[in-house]
Coordinates of N, CA, C and O in Angstrom, one line a residue:
M10 N -38.4 -4.3 -42.6 CA -38.0 -5.5 -41.9 C -39.0 -6.5 -41.9 O -40.2 -6.3 -41.8
M11 N -38.5 -7.8 -42.0 CA -39.5 -8.9 -41.9 C -39.1 -9.8 -40.8 O -37.9 -9.9 -40.5
N12 N -40.1 -10.3 -40.2 CA -39.8 -11.3 -39.1 C -40.2 -12.7 -39.5 O -41.1 -12.9 -40.3
M13 N -39.3 -13.7 -39.1 CA -39.6 -15.1 -39.4 C -39.6 -15.8 -38.0 O -38.7 -15.8 -37.4
E14 N -40.8 -16.4 -37.7 CA -40.8 -17.1 -36.5 C -40.5 -18.6 -36.9 O -41.2 -19.2 -37.7
V15 N -39.4 -19.1 -36.3 CA -39.0 -20.5 -36.6 C -38.6 -21.2 -35.2 O -37.7 -20.6 -34.4
N16 N -39.2 -22.4 -34.9 CA -39.0 -23.0 -33.7 C -39.0 -22.2 -32.5 O -38.0 -22.2 -31.6
G17 N -39.9 -21.2 -32.4 CA -40.1 -20.3 -31.2 C -39.1 -19.1 -31.1 O -39.2 -18.4 -30.1
T18 N -38.3 -19.0 -32.1 CA -37.4 -17.9 -32.2 C -37.8 -16.9 -33.3 O -38.1 -17.4 -34.4
T19 N -37.8 -15.6 -33.0 CA -38.0 -14.6 -34.0 C -36.7 -14.2 -34.7 O -35.8 -13.8 -34.0
I20 N -36.7 -14.4 -36.1 CA -35.4 -14.1 -36.8 C -35.8 -12.7 -37.6 O -36.9 -12.7 -38.3
Q21 N -35.0 -11.8 -37.4 CA -35.2 -10.5 -38.0 C -34.5 -10.4 -39.3 O -33.2 -10.6 -39.2
V22 N -35.1 -10.0 -40.4 CA -34.5 -9.9 -41.7 C -34.6 -8.5 -42.2 O -35.8 -8.0 -42.4
K23 N -33.6 -7.8 -42.4 CA -33.6 -6.6 -43.1 C -33.7 -6.7 -44.5 O -32.9 -7.4 -45.2
L24 N -34.8 -6.4 -45.1 CA -35.1 -6.5 -46.6 C -34.2 -5.6 -47.4 O -34.2 -4.4 -47.0
Y25 N -33.9 -6.0 -48.5 CA -33.1 -5.1 -49.5 C -34.2 -4.3 -50.2 O -35.5 -4.6 -50.3
E26 N -33.8 -3.3 -51.0 CA -34.6 -2.5 -51.7 C -34.6 -3.0 -53.2 O -33.6 -2.6 -54.0
N27 N -35.5 -3.8 -53.6 CA -35.7 -4.3 -54.9 C -37.1 -4.7 -55.1 O -37.8 -4.7 -54.2
S28 N -37.5 -4.9 -56.4 CA -38.9 -5.3 -56.7 C -39.3 -6.6 -56.0 O -40.4 -6.9 -55.7
S29 N -38.4 -7.5 -55.9 CA -38.6 -8.9 -55.2 C -39.0 -8.7 -53.8 O -40.0 -9.2 -53.3
A30 N -38.2 -7.9 -53.0 CA -38.5 -7.7 -51.7 C -39.8 -6.9 -51.6 O -40.6 -7.1 -50.5
E31 N -40.1 -5.9 -52.5 CA -41.3 -5.2 -52.4 C -42.5 -6.2 -52.6 O -43.5 -6.0 -51.9
A32 N -42.3 -7.1 -53.5 CA -43.4 -8.1 -53.7 C -43.7 -8.9 -52.4 O -44.9 -9.2 -52.1
V33 N -42.6 -9.3 -51.7 CA -42.8 -10.0 -50.5 C -43.5 -9.2 -49.5 O -44.4 -9.6 -48.7
K34 N -43.1 -7.9 -49.3 CA -43.8 -7.0 -48.5 C -45.3 -6.9 -48.7 O -46.0 -7.0 -47.8
E35 N -45.6 -6.8 -49.9 CA -47.0 -6.7 -50.4 C -47.8 -7.9 -50.0 O -48.9 -7.8 -49.5
L36 N -47.1 -9.1 -50.1 CA -47.8 -10.4 -49.7 C -47.9 -10.3 -48.3 O -49.1 -10.7 -47.7
L37 N -47.0 -9.8 -47.5 CA -47.1 -9.9 -45.9 C -48.1 -8.9 -45.4 O -48.6 -9.0 -44.3
K38 N -48.4 -7.8 -46.2 CA -49.4 -6.8 -45.8 C -50.8 -7.4 -45.6 O -51.6 -6.9 -45.0
K39 N -51.0 -8.6 -46.3 CA -52.2 -9.3 -46.2 C -52.4 -10.1 -45.0 O -53.4 -10.6 -44.6
G40 N -51.2 -10.3 -44.3 CA -51.2 -11.2 -42.9 C -50.1 -12.0 -43.0 O -49.3 -12.1 -43.9
P41 N -49.9 -12.8 -41.8 CA -48.8 -13.8 -41.8 C -48.8 -14.8 -42.8 O -49.9 -15.2 -43.3
F42 N -47.6 -15.2 -43.3 CA -47.6 -16.2 -44.3 C -46.6 -17.4 -43.9 O -45.6 -17.2 -43.4
T43 N -47.3 -18.6 -43.9 CA -46.6 -19.8 -43.3 C -46.0 -20.5 -44.5 O -46.7 -20.7 -45.5
I44 N -44.8 -20.9 -44.4 CA -44.0 -21.6 -45.4 C -43.3 -22.7 -44.8 O -42.5 -22.6 -43.8
E45 N -43.5 -23.9 -45.5 CA -42.8 -25.2 -45.0 C -41.4 -25.1 -45.8 O -41.4 -24.9 -47.0
M46 N -40.3 -25.4 -45.0 CA -39.0 -25.4 -45.6 C -38.3 -26.6 -45.3 O -38.3 -27.1 -44.1
K47 N -37.6 -27.1 -46.3 CA -36.8 -28.3 -46.3 C -35.3 -28.0 -46.1 O -34.9 -26.9 -46.7
D48 N -34.5 -28.9 -45.7 CA -33.1 -28.6 -45.7 C -32.5 -29.3 -47.0 O -33.0 -30.3 -47.5
Y49 N -31.4 -28.5 -47.5 CA -30.8 -29.0 -48.7 C -29.3 -28.8 -48.5 O -28.8 -27.7 -48.2
A50 N -28.6 -30.0 -48.7 CA -27.2 -30.1 -48.7 C -26.5 -29.4 -47.5 O -25.3 -29.0 -47.6
H51 N -27.1 -29.4 -46.4 CA -26.6 -28.9 -45.1 C -26.0 -27.5 -45.4 O -25.0 -27.2 -44.8
M52 N -26.7 -26.7 -46.1 CA -26.3 -25.3 -46.3 C -27.4 -24.3 -46.5 O -27.2 -23.2 -46.3
E53 N -28.6 -24.9 -46.5 CA -29.8 -24.0 -46.7 C -31.1 -24.7 -46.3 O -31.3 -25.8 -46.3
K54 N -32.1 -23.8 -46.0 CA -33.5 -24.2 -45.9 C -34.2 -23.5 -47.1 O -34.1 -22.4 -47.3
F55 N -35.1 -24.3 -47.7 CA -35.8 -23.6 -48.7 C -37.4 -24.1 -48.7 O -37.6 -25.2 -48.3
G56 N -38.2 -23.1 -49.2 CA -39.6 -23.5 -49.4 C -40.2 -22.7 -50.5 O -39.8 -21.5 -50.7
S57 N -41.3 -23.2 -51.0 CA -42.0 -22.4 -52.1 C -43.1 -21.4 -51.5 O -43.8 -21.7 -50.6
F58 N -43.0 -20.2 -52.1 CA -44.1 -19.2 -52.0 C -45.3 -19.7 -52.6 O -46.4 -19.2 -52.2
G59 N -45.4 -20.6 -53.5 CA -46.5 -21.0 -54.2 C -46.9 -20.1 -55.3 O -48.1 -20.2 -55.7
M60 N -46.1 -19.2 -55.6 CA -46.4 -18.2 -56.7 C -45.0 -17.6 -57.3 O -44.1 -17.8 -56.5
Q61 N -45.1 -17.1 -58.4 CA -43.9 -16.4 -58.8 C -43.7 -15.0 -58.3 O -44.7 -14.3 -58.1
V62 N -42.5 -14.7 -57.9 CA -42.2 -13.3 -57.4 C -41.1 -12.6 -58.4 O -40.3 -13.5 -59.0
P63 N -41.2 -11.4 -58.6 CA -40.2 -10.7 -59.5 C -38.9 -11.0 -59.1 O -38.5 -11.1 -58.0
T64 N -38.0 -11.3 -60.1 CA -36.5 -11.6 -59.9 C -35.7 -10.6 -60.2 O -35.9 -9.7 -61.1
N65 N -34.6 -10.4 -59.5 CA -33.5 -9.5 -59.7 C -32.2 -10.3 -59.6 O -31.2 -9.9 -58.9
D66 N -32.1 -11.4 -60.4 CA -30.9 -12.3 -60.3 C -29.6 -11.7 -60.6 O -29.4 -10.8 -61.6
E67 N -28.6 -12.1 -59.9 CA -27.2 -11.7 -60.1 C -26.4 -12.9 -59.6 O -26.8 -13.6 -58.7
T68 N -25.2 -13.1 -60.2 CA -24.2 -14.1 -59.6 C -23.7 -13.6 -58.3 O -23.0 -12.6 -58.3
I69 N -24.0 -14.4 -57.3 CA -23.5 -14.1 -56.0 C -23.1 -15.2 -55.2 O -23.3 -16.4 -55.5
T70 N -22.2 -15.0 -54.2 CA -21.8 -16.2 -53.3 C -22.5 -15.8 -51.9 O -22.2 -14.7 -51.3
T71 N -23.4 -16.7 -51.5 CA -24.1 -16.5 -50.3 C -23.2 -16.7 -49.1 O -22.1 -17.3 -49.2
E72 N -23.7 -16.1 -47.9 CA -23.1 -16.4 -46.6 C -24.1 -16.6 -45.6 O -25.3 -16.4 -45.9
A73 N -23.8 -17.2 -44.5 CA -24.8 -17.4 -43.4 C -25.6 -16.1 -43.1 O -25.0 -15.1 -43.0
G74 N -26.9 -16.3 -43.2 CA -27.8 -15.2 -42.8 C -28.4 -14.6 -44.1 O -29.3 -13.7 -44.0
D75 N -28.0 -15.0 -45.2 CA -28.6 -14.4 -46.5 C -29.9 -15.0 -46.7 O -30.2 -16.3 -46.6
V76 N -30.9 -14.2 -47.0 CA -32.3 -14.6 -47.4 C -32.4 -14.4 -48.9 O -32.3 -13.2 -49.3
I77 N -32.7 -15.4 -49.7 CA -32.6 -15.4 -51.1 C -33.9 -15.8 -51.7 O -34.6 -16.7 -51.2
L78 N -34.2 -15.3 -52.9 CA -35.2 -15.7 -53.7 C -34.5 -16.6 -54.9 O -33.6 -16.1 -55.6
S79 N -34.9 -17.8 -55.0 CA -34.3 -18.7 -56.1 C -35.5 -19.2 -57.0 O -36.5 -19.5 -56.5
E80 N -35.1 -19.3 -58.3 CA -36.0 -19.7 -59.2 C -37.4 -18.9 -59.3 O -38.3 -19.4 -59.9
G81 N -37.4 -17.8 -58.7 CA -38.6 -16.9 -58.8 C -39.7 -17.3 -57.9 O -40.8 -16.6 -57.8
N82 N -39.6 -18.5 -57.1 CA -40.7 -18.9 -56.3 C -40.2 -19.5 -54.9 O -41.0 -19.9 -54.1
L83 N -39.0 -19.6 -54.8 CA -38.5 -20.3 -53.6 C -37.8 -19.3 -52.6 O -36.9 -18.6 -53.0
L84 N -38.2 -19.4 -51.3 CA -37.6 -18.6 -50.3 C -36.4 -19.5 -49.7 O -36.7 -20.6 -49.4
V85 N -35.2 -19.0 -49.7 CA -34.1 -19.7 -49.2 C -33.4 -18.9 -48.1 O -33.1 -17.8 -48.2
I86 N -33.1 -19.7 -46.9 CA -32.3 -19.1 -45.8 C -30.9 -19.9 -45.9 O -30.9 -21.1 -45.8
Y87 N -29.9 -19.2 -46.1 CA -28.6 -19.8 -46.2 C -27.9 -19.8 -44.9 O -27.9 -18.8 -44.2
Y88 N -27.2 -20.9 -44.6 CA -26.4 -20.9 -43.3 C -25.0 -21.4 -43.7 O -24.1 -21.7 -42.8
A89 N -24.6 -21.5 -45.0 CA -23.3 -21.9 -45.6 C -23.2 -21.1 -47.0 O -24.2 -20.9 -47.5
P90 N -22.0 -21.1 -47.4 CA -21.8 -20.4 -48.7 C -22.3 -21.2 -49.9 O -22.2 -22.5 -50.0
N91 N -22.8 -20.4 -51.0 CA -23.1 -21.2 -52.3 C -23.0 -20.1 -53.3 O -23.4 -18.9 -53.0
T92 N -22.5 -20.4 -54.5 CA -22.5 -19.4 -55.6 C -23.4 -19.8 -56.7 O -23.4 -21.0 -57.1
W93 N -24.3 -18.9 -57.1 CA -25.3 -19.1 -58.2 C -25.9 -17.9 -58.5 O -25.6 -16.8 -58.0
N94 N -26.9 -17.9 -59.5 CA -27.7 -16.7 -59.9 C -28.9 -16.7 -59.0 O -29.8 -17.5 -59.1
F95 N -28.8 -15.7 -58.1 CA -29.9 -15.5 -57.0 C -30.4 -14.1 -56.9 O -29.7 -13.2 -57.5
T96 N -31.6 -13.9 -56.4 CA -32.0 -12.5 -56.0 C -32.0 -12.3 -54.5 O -32.5 -13.2 -53.8
R97 N -31.3 -11.4 -54.2 CA -31.2 -11.0 -52.7 C -32.5 -10.4 -52.2 O -33.0 -9.4 -52.8
L98 N -33.1 -11.1 -51.2 CA -34.3 -10.5 -50.5 C -34.0 -9.7 -49.2 O -34.5 -8.8 -49.0
G99 N -33.0 -10.4 -48.5 CA -32.6 -9.7 -47.2 C -31.5 -10.4 -46.5 O -30.9 -11.3 -47.0
K100 N -31.2 -9.9 -45.2 CA -30.2 -10.4 -44.4 C -30.6 -10.5 -43.0 O -31.2 -9.5 -42.4
I101 N -30.3 -11.6 -42.4 CA -30.6 -11.8 -40.9 C -29.7 -10.9 -40.1 O -28.6 -10.9 -40.2
R102 N -30.5 -10.1 -39.2 CA -29.7 -9.2 -38.4 C -29.4 -9.5 -36.9 O -28.5 -9.0 -36.4
N103 N -30.2 -10.5 -36.4 CA -30.2 -10.7 -35.0 C -29.6 -12.0 -34.5 O -29.5 -12.3 -33.2
L104 N -29.1 -12.8 -35.5 CA -28.5 -14.0 -35.0 C -27.1 -14.2 -35.7 O -26.8 -13.9 -36.9
S105 N -26.1 -14.8 -34.9 CA -24.8 -15.1 -35.6 C -25.0 -16.4 -36.4 O -26.1 -17.1 -36.3
E106 N -24.0 -16.8 -37.1 CA -24.0 -18.1 -37.9 C -24.3 -19.2 -37.0 O -25.2 -20.1 -37.3
T107 N -23.6 -19.3 -35.8 CA -23.8 -20.4 -34.9 C -25.3 -20.4 -34.3 O -26.0 -21.5 -34.3
E108 N -25.8 -19.3 -34.0 CA -27.2 -19.1 -33.4 C -28.2 -19.5 -34.5 O -29.1 -20.2 -34.2
L109 N -27.9 -19.1 -35.7 CA -28.8 -19.3 -36.9 C -28.9 -20.9 -37.1 O -30.1 -21.4 -37.3
K110 N -27.8 -21.6 -37.1 CA -27.9 -23.1 -37.3 C -28.5 -23.7 -36.2 O -29.2 -24.7 -36.4
Q111 N -28.4 -23.3 -35.0 CA -29.1 -23.9 -33.8 C -30.6 -23.6 -33.9 O -31.4 -24.6 -33.7
V112 N -31.1 -22.5 -34.4 CA -32.6 -22.3 -34.5 C -33.1 -23.0 -35.6 O -34.1 -23.6 -35.5
L113 N -32.4 -23.1 -36.8 CA -32.9 -23.8 -37.9 C -32.8 -25.4 -37.7 O -33.6 -26.0 -38.2
G114 N -31.9 -25.8 -36.9 CA -31.9 -27.2 -36.6 C -31.6 -28.1 -37.8 O -31.2 -27.7 -38.9
K115 N -31.9 -29.4 -37.6 CA -31.8 -30.4 -38.8 C -33.1 -30.7 -39.3 O -34.2 -30.6 -38.6
G116 N -33.2 -30.9 -40.6 CA -34.4 -31.4 -41.2 C -35.4 -30.1 -41.6 O -34.9 -29.1 -41.7
S117 N -36.6 -30.5 -41.7 CA -37.6 -29.5 -42.1 C -38.1 -28.5 -41.0 O -37.9 -29.0 -39.9
I118 N -38.5 -27.4 -41.4 CA -39.0 -26.4 -40.5 C -40.2 -25.7 -41.1 O -40.5 -25.9 -42.2
T119 N -40.9 -25.0 -40.1 CA -42.0 -24.3 -40.5 C -41.7 -22.9 -40.1 O -41.3 -22.6 -39.0
A120 N -41.8 -21.9 -41.1 CA -41.5 -20.5 -40.9 C -42.7 -19.6 -41.1 O -43.5 -19.9 -42.0
V121 N -43.0 -18.8 -40.1 CA -44.2 -17.9 -40.3 C -43.6 -16.5 -40.5 O -42.9 -15.9 -39.7
L122 N -43.8 -15.9 -41.7 CA -43.4 -14.6 -42.1 C -44.3 -13.5 -41.7 O -45.5 -13.7 -42.0
T123 N -43.8 -12.4 -41.1 CA -44.7 -11.3 -40.9 C -43.8 -10.0 -41.2 O -42.7 -10.1 -41.1
L124 N -44.5 -8.9 -41.4 CA -43.8 -7.7 -41.5 C -43.6 -7.1 -40.0 O -44.5 -7.3 -39.1
A125 N -42.4 -6.6 -39.9 CA -42.1 -6.0 -38.5 C -43.0 -4.8 -38.3 O -43.4 -4.2 -39.3
D126 N -43.1 -4.4 -37.1 CA -44.0 -3.2 -36.7 C -43.6 -2.0 -37.5 O -44.4 -1.0 -37.7
D127 N -42.3 -1.9 -37.8 CA -41.8 -0.6 -38.4 C -42.0 -0.5 -39.9 O -41.7 0.4 -40.5
E128 N -42.7 -1.5 -40.5 CA -43.1 -1.4 -41.9 C -44.3 -0.8 -42.2 O -45.4 -1.1 -41.6

């Protein structure tokens, strides 16, 4: 489990079992990771890890709450559907689509990623 602190709210993300999610876990074992995220097309927030992460791309259609790796270096939080070749990193567990949109708000955000205590 990964936590994302955004606008004072902790978003819980259940990570998938793949090499991409494992690489993110390894990064977070070093400590909290802050990522600046921009809004794109009123369907996602995205920000760069600043490095390449292993990909496991497949053609998928996202839904609200999907946490995706795009282009091997972008963390993306979806709050609307999109179909493309992506790597699934995880799924938000503690917020509904409406709650997620409220937390993410409009415009850019800062997300602080940490491993949950159970990792």
